[in-house]
Short mmCIF file of C-alpha atoms in Angstrom, two decimals:
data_model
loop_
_atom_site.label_atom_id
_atom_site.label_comp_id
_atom_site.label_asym_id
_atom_site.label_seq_id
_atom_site.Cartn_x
_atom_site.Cartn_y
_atom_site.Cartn_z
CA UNK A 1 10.06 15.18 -20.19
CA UNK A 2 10.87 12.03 -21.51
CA UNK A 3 8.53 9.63 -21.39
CA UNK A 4 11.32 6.50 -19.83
CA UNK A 5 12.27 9.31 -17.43
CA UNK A 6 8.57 9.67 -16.16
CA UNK A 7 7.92 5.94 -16.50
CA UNK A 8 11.04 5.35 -13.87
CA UNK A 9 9.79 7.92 -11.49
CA UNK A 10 6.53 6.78 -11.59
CA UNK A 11 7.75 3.44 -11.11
CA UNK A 12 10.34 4.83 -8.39
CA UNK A 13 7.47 5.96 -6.38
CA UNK A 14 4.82 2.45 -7.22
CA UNK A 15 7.76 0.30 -5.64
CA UNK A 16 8.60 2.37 -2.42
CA UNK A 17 4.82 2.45 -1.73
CA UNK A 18 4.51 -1.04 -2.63
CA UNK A 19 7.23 -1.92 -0.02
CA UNK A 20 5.56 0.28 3.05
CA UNK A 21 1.97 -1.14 2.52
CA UNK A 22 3.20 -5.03 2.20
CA UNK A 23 4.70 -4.43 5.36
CA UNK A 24 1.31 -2.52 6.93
CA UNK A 25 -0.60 -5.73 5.48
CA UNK A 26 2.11 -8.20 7.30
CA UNK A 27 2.18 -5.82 9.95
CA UNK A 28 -1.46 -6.30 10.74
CA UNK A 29 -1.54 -10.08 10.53
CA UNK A 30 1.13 -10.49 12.87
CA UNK A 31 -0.38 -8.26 15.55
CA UNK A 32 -3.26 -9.96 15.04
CA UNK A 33 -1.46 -13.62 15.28
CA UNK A 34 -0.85 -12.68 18.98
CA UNK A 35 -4.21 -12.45 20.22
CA UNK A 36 -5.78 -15.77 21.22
CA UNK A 37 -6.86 -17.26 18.83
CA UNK A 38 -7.01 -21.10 17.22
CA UNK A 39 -4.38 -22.26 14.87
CA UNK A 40 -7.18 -22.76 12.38
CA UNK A 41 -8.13 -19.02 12.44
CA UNK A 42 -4.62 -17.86 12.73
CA UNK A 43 -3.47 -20.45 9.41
CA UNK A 44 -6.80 -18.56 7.79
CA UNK A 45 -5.38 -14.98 8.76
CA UNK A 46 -2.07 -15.73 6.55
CA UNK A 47 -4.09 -17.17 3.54
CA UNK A 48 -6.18 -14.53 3.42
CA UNK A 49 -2.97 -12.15 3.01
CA UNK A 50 -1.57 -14.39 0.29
CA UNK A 51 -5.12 -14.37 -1.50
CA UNK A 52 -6.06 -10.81 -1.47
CA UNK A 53 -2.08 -9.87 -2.59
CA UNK A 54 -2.70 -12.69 -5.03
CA UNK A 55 0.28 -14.48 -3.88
CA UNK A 56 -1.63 -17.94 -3.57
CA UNK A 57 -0.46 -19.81 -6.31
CA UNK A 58 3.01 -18.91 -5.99
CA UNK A 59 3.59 -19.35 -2.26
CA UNK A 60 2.13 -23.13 -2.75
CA UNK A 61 4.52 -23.74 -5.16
CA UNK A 62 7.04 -22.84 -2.94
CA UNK A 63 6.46 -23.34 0.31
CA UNK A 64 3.20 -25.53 0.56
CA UNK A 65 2.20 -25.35 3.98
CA UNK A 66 0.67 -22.08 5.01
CA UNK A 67 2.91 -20.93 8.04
CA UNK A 68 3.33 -17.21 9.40
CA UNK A 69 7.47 -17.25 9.31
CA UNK A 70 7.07 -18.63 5.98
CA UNK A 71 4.66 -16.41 4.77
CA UNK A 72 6.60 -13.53 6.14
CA UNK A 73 9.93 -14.46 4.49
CA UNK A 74 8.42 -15.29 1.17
CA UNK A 75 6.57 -11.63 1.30
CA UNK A 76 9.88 -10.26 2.65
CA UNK A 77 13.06 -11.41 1.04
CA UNK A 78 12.18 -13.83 -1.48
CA UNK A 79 13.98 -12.63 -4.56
CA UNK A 80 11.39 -15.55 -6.89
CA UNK A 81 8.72 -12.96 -5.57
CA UNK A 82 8.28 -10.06 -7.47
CA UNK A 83 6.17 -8.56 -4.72
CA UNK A 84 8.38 -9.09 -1.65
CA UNK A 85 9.97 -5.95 -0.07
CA UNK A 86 13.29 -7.23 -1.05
CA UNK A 87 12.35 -6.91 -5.11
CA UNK A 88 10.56 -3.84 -4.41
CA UNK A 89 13.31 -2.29 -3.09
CA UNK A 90 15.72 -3.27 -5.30
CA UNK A 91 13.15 -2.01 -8.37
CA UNK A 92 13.00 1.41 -6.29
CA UNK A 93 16.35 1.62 -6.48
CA UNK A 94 17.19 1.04 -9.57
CA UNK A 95 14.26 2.93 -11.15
CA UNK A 96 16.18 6.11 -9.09
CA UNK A 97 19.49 5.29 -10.91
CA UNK A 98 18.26 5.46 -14.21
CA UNK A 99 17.10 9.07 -13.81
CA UNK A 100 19.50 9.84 -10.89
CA UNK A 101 20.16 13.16 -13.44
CA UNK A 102 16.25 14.11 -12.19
CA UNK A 103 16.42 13.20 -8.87
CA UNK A 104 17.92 15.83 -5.97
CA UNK A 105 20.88 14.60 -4.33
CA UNK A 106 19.24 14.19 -1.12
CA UNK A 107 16.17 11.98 -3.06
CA UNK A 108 18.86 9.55 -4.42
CA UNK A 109 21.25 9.17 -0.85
CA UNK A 110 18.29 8.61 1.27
CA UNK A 111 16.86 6.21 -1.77
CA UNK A 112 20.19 3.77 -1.73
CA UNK A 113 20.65 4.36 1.37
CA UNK A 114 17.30 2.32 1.95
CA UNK A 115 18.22 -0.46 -0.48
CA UNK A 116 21.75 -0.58 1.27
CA UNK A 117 20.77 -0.50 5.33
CA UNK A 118 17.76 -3.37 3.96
CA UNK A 119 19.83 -5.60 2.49
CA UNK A 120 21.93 -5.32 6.51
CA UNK A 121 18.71 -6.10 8.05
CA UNK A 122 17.92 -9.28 6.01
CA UNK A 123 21.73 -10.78 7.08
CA UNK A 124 20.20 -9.70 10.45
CA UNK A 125 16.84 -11.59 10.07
CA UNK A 126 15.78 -8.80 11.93
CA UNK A 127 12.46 -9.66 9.69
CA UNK A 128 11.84 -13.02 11.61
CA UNK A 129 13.58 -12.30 14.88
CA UNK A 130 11.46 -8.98 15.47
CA UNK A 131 9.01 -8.26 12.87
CA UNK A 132 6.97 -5.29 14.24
CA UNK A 133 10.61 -3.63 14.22
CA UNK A 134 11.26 -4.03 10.59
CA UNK A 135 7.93 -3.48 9.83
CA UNK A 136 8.53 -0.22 11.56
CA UNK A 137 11.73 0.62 9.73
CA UNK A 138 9.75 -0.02 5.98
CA UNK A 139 7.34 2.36 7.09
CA UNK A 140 9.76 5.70 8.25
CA UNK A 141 12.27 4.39 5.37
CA UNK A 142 9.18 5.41 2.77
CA UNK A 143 7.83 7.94 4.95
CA UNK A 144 11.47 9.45 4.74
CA UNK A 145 11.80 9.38 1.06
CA UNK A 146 8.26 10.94 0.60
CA UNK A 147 9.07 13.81 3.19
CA UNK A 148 12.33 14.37 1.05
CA UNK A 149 11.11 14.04 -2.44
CA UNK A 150 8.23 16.97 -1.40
CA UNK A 151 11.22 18.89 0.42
CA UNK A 152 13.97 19.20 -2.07
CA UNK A 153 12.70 18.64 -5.41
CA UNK A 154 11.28 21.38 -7.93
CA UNK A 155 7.32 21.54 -8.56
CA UNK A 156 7.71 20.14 -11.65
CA UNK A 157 6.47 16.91 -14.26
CA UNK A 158 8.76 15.33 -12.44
CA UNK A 159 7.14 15.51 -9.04
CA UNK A 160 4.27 15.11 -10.59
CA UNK A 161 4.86 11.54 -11.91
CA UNK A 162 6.37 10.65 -8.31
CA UNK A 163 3.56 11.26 -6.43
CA UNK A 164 1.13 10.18 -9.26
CA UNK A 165 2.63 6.73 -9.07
CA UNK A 166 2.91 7.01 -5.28
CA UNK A 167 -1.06 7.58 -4.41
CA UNK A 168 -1.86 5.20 -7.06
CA UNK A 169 0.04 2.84 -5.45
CA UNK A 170 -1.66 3.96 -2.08
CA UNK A 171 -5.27 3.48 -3.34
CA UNK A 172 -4.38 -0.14 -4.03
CA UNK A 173 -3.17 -1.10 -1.07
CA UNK A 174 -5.23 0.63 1.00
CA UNK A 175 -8.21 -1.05 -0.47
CA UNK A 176 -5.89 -4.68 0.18
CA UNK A 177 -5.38 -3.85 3.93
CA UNK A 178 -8.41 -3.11 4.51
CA UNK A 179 -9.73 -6.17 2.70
CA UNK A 180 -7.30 -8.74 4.29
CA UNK A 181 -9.83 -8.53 7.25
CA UNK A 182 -13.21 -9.00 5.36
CA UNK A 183 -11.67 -11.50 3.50
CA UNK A 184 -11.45 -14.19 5.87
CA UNK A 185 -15.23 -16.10 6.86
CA UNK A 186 -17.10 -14.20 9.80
CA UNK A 187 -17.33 -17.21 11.72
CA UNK A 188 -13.29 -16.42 12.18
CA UNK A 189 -13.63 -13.06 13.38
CA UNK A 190 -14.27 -14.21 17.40
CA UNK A 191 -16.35 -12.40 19.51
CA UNK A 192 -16.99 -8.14 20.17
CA UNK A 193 -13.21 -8.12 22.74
CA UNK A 194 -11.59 -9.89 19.71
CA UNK A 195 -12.59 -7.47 17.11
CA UNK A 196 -12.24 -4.72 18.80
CA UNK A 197 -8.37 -5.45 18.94
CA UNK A 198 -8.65 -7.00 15.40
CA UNK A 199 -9.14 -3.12 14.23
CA UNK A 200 -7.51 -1.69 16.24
CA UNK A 201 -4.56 -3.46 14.78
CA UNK A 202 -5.80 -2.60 11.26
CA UNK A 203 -6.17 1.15 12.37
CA UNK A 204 -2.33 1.46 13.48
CA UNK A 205 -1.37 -0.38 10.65
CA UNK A 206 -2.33 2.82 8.55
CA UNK A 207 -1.50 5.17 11.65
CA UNK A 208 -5.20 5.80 11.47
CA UNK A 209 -6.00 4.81 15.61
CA UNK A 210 -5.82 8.58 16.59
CA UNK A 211 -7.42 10.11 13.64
CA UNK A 212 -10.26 7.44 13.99
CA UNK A 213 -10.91 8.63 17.88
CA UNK A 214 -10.74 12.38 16.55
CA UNK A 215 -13.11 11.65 13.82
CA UNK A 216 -15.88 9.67 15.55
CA UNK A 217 -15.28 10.11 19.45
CA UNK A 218 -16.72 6.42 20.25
CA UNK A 219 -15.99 2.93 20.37
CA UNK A 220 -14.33 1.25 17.16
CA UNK A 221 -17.06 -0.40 14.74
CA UNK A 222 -15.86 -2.24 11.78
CA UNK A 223 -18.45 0.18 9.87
CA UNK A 224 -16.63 3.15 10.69
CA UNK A 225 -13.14 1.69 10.44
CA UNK A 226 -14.59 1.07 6.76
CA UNK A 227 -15.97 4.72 6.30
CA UNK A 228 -12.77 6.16 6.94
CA UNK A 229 -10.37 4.31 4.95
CA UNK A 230 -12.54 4.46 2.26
CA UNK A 231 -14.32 7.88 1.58
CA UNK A 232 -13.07 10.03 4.33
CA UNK A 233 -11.13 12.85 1.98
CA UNK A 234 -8.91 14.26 4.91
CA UNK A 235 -7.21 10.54 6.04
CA UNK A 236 -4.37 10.40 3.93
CA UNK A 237 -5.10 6.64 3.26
CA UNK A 238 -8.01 6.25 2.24
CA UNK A 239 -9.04 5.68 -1.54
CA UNK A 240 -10.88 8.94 -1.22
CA UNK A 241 -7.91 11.25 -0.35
CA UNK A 242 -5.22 9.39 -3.10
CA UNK A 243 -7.37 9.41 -5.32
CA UNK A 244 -7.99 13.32 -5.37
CA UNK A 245 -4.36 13.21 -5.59
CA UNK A 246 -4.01 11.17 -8.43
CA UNK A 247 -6.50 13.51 -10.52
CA UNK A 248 -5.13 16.50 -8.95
CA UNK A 249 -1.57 15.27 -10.34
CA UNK A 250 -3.04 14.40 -13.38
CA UNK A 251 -4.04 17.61 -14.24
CA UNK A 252 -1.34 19.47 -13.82
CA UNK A 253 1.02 16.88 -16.23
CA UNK A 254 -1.66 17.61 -18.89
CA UNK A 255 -3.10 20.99 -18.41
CA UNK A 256 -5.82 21.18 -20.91
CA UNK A 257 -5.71 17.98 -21.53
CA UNK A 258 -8.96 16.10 -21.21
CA UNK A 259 -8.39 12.48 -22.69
CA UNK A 260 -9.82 8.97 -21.33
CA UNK A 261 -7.65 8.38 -18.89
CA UNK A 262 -8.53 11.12 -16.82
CA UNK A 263 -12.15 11.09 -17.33
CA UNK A 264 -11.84 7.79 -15.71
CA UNK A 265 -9.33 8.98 -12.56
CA UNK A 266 -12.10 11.86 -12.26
CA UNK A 267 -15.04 9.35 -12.41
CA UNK A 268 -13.77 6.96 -10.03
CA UNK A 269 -12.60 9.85 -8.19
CA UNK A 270 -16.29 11.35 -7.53
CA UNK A 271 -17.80 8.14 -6.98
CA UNK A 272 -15.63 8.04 -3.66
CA UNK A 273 -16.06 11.76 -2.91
CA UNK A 274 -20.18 11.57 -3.21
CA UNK A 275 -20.54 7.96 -2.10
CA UNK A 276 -21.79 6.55 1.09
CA UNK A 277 -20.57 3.91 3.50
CA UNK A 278 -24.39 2.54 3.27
CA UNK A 279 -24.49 1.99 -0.44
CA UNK A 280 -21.07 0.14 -0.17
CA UNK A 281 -22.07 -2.12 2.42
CA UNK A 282 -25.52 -2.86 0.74
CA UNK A 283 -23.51 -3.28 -2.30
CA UNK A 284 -21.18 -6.01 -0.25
CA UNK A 285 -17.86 -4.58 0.78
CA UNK A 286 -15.67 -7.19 -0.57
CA UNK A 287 -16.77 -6.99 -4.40
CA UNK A 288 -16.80 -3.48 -4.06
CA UNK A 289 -13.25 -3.26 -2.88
CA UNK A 290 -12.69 -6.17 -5.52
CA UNK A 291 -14.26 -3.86 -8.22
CA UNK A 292 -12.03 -0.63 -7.24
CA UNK A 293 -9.04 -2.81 -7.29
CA UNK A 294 -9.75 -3.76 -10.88
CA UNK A 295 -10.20 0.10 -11.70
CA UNK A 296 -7.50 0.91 -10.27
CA UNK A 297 -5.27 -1.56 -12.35
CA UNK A 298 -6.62 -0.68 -15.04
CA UNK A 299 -6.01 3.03 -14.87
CA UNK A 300 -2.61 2.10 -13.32
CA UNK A 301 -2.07 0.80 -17.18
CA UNK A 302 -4.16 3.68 -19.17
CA UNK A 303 -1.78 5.95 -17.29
CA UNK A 304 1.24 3.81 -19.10
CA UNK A 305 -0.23 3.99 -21.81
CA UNK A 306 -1.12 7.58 -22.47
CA UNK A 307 1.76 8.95 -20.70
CA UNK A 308 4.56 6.75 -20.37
CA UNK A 309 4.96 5.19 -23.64
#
């Protein structure tokens, strides 16, 4: 294959993931934003999405003032954000046209048919006049695409670099979401009633509330909310589970191939499958979710390099 054709579908598949978990990680602030709460705490919720997404700098230079409308319209449909759903989107989509050649017919029509029925809901403002809707529609449109791209296209390199790019995509954001609520001071998190609904909002947010009650059978502790987002390998969110699928992928793009790149995917990759939600929490949850997010990156661009370029 060449390597522009895997570099777009890897892309292809970054930029639809991208697009689903910014609107998980806005989804989970704004149910959150309707629980009472003080306008301090609530103004704090919405910086600490900008600041884990790393959106600080730019949405000040924008917009100033941290508000939730504007906040949701500048990680929405601002085109001068290359991170909003709207850019993402439009990336996805044309990332798909350059290799429509590779792509299955129904991969491409349900692909710009996404881009096309998005850029109807943003005339709509269906973003700001009902925002767990859209948030809703983001999710099944990538959910859609994924159960498509599995049914109709061959097992081949192809695939391979789809769902490479997707899970890699996955691990990041995962580790964001579940971040955006350590993040913000303790003193902000309210008493037991209020964070009990504070993750329980993060739980839906990654259509995790049922598999949490199946998994522990008890009441919802911020410990085990942790525990299975991070290193629980059968919740298809959690860094554990994408990143067996990254290596898994991996391998079979390069079989007998053993260079850097995936030593490191296979290394980060055992650390999660033999690690325990103990060490991470004496180890301080937010620098170790910092510290994945920087190996993550940087195999994001190893993975470029080795096998894109």
């Amino acid at each position: 294959m060449l390597s522009r054709t895997a570099d777009s579908l890897f892309w292809l598949a970054r930029y639809m993931e991208r697009a689903e978990n910014t609107a998980r990680m806005l989804d989970v602030n704004y149910q959150t934003s309707l629980l009472p709460q003080s306008a301090g705490d609530a103004a704090q919720g919405w910086a600490s999405l900008l600041s884990i997404s790393e959106l600080t700098i730019a949405y000040q230079t924008r917009y100033g003032d941290v508000r939730p409308e504007l906040v949701t319209e500048f990680m929405v449909a601002d085109e001068s954000n290359l991170s909003s759903i709207y850019n993402c989107l439009r990336a996805m989509r044309e990332n798909a046209r350059a290799v429509r050649g590779t792509l299955t017919t129904e991969v491409w029509e349900t692909t710009n048919t996404t881009w096309l029925e998005f850029r109807r809901l943003l005339k709509e403002q269906l973003h700001q006049r009902d925002p767990a809707a859209f948030f809703d529609w983001v999710k099944f449109r990538s959910h859609l695409l994924g159960g498509v791209t599995v049914g109709t296209m061959l097992q081949d390199e192809a695939l391979q670099f789809l769902r490479i790019g997707g899970f890699l995509e996955r691990a990041d954001n995962s580790a964001r979401l579940l971040d955006v609520k350590y993040h913000a001071p303790r003193e902000a998190v309210g008493d037991a009633v209020d964070d009990y609904y504070h993750w329980s909002a993060v739980l839906l947010s990654v259509s995790g509330f049922e598999v949490y009650r199946k998994v522990y059978s008890n009441v919802i502790q911020p410990e085990k909310v942790a525990e299975l987002l991070i290193l629980n390998q059968g919740m298809p969110r959690s860094l554990s589970y994408c990143m067996t699928r990254v290596v898994s992928n991996l391998a079979k793009v390069s079989p007998g191939h053993r260079g850097e790149t995936l030593r490191q995917a296979n290394r980060l990759h055992a650390e999660l499958q033999f690690g325990r939600i103990d060490e991470v929490f004496a180890a301080g949850l937010h620098p170790y979710l910092k510290q994945f997010l920087a190996r993550v990156n940087q195999l994001g661009m190893d993975i470029s390099e080795e096998y894109l370029r």
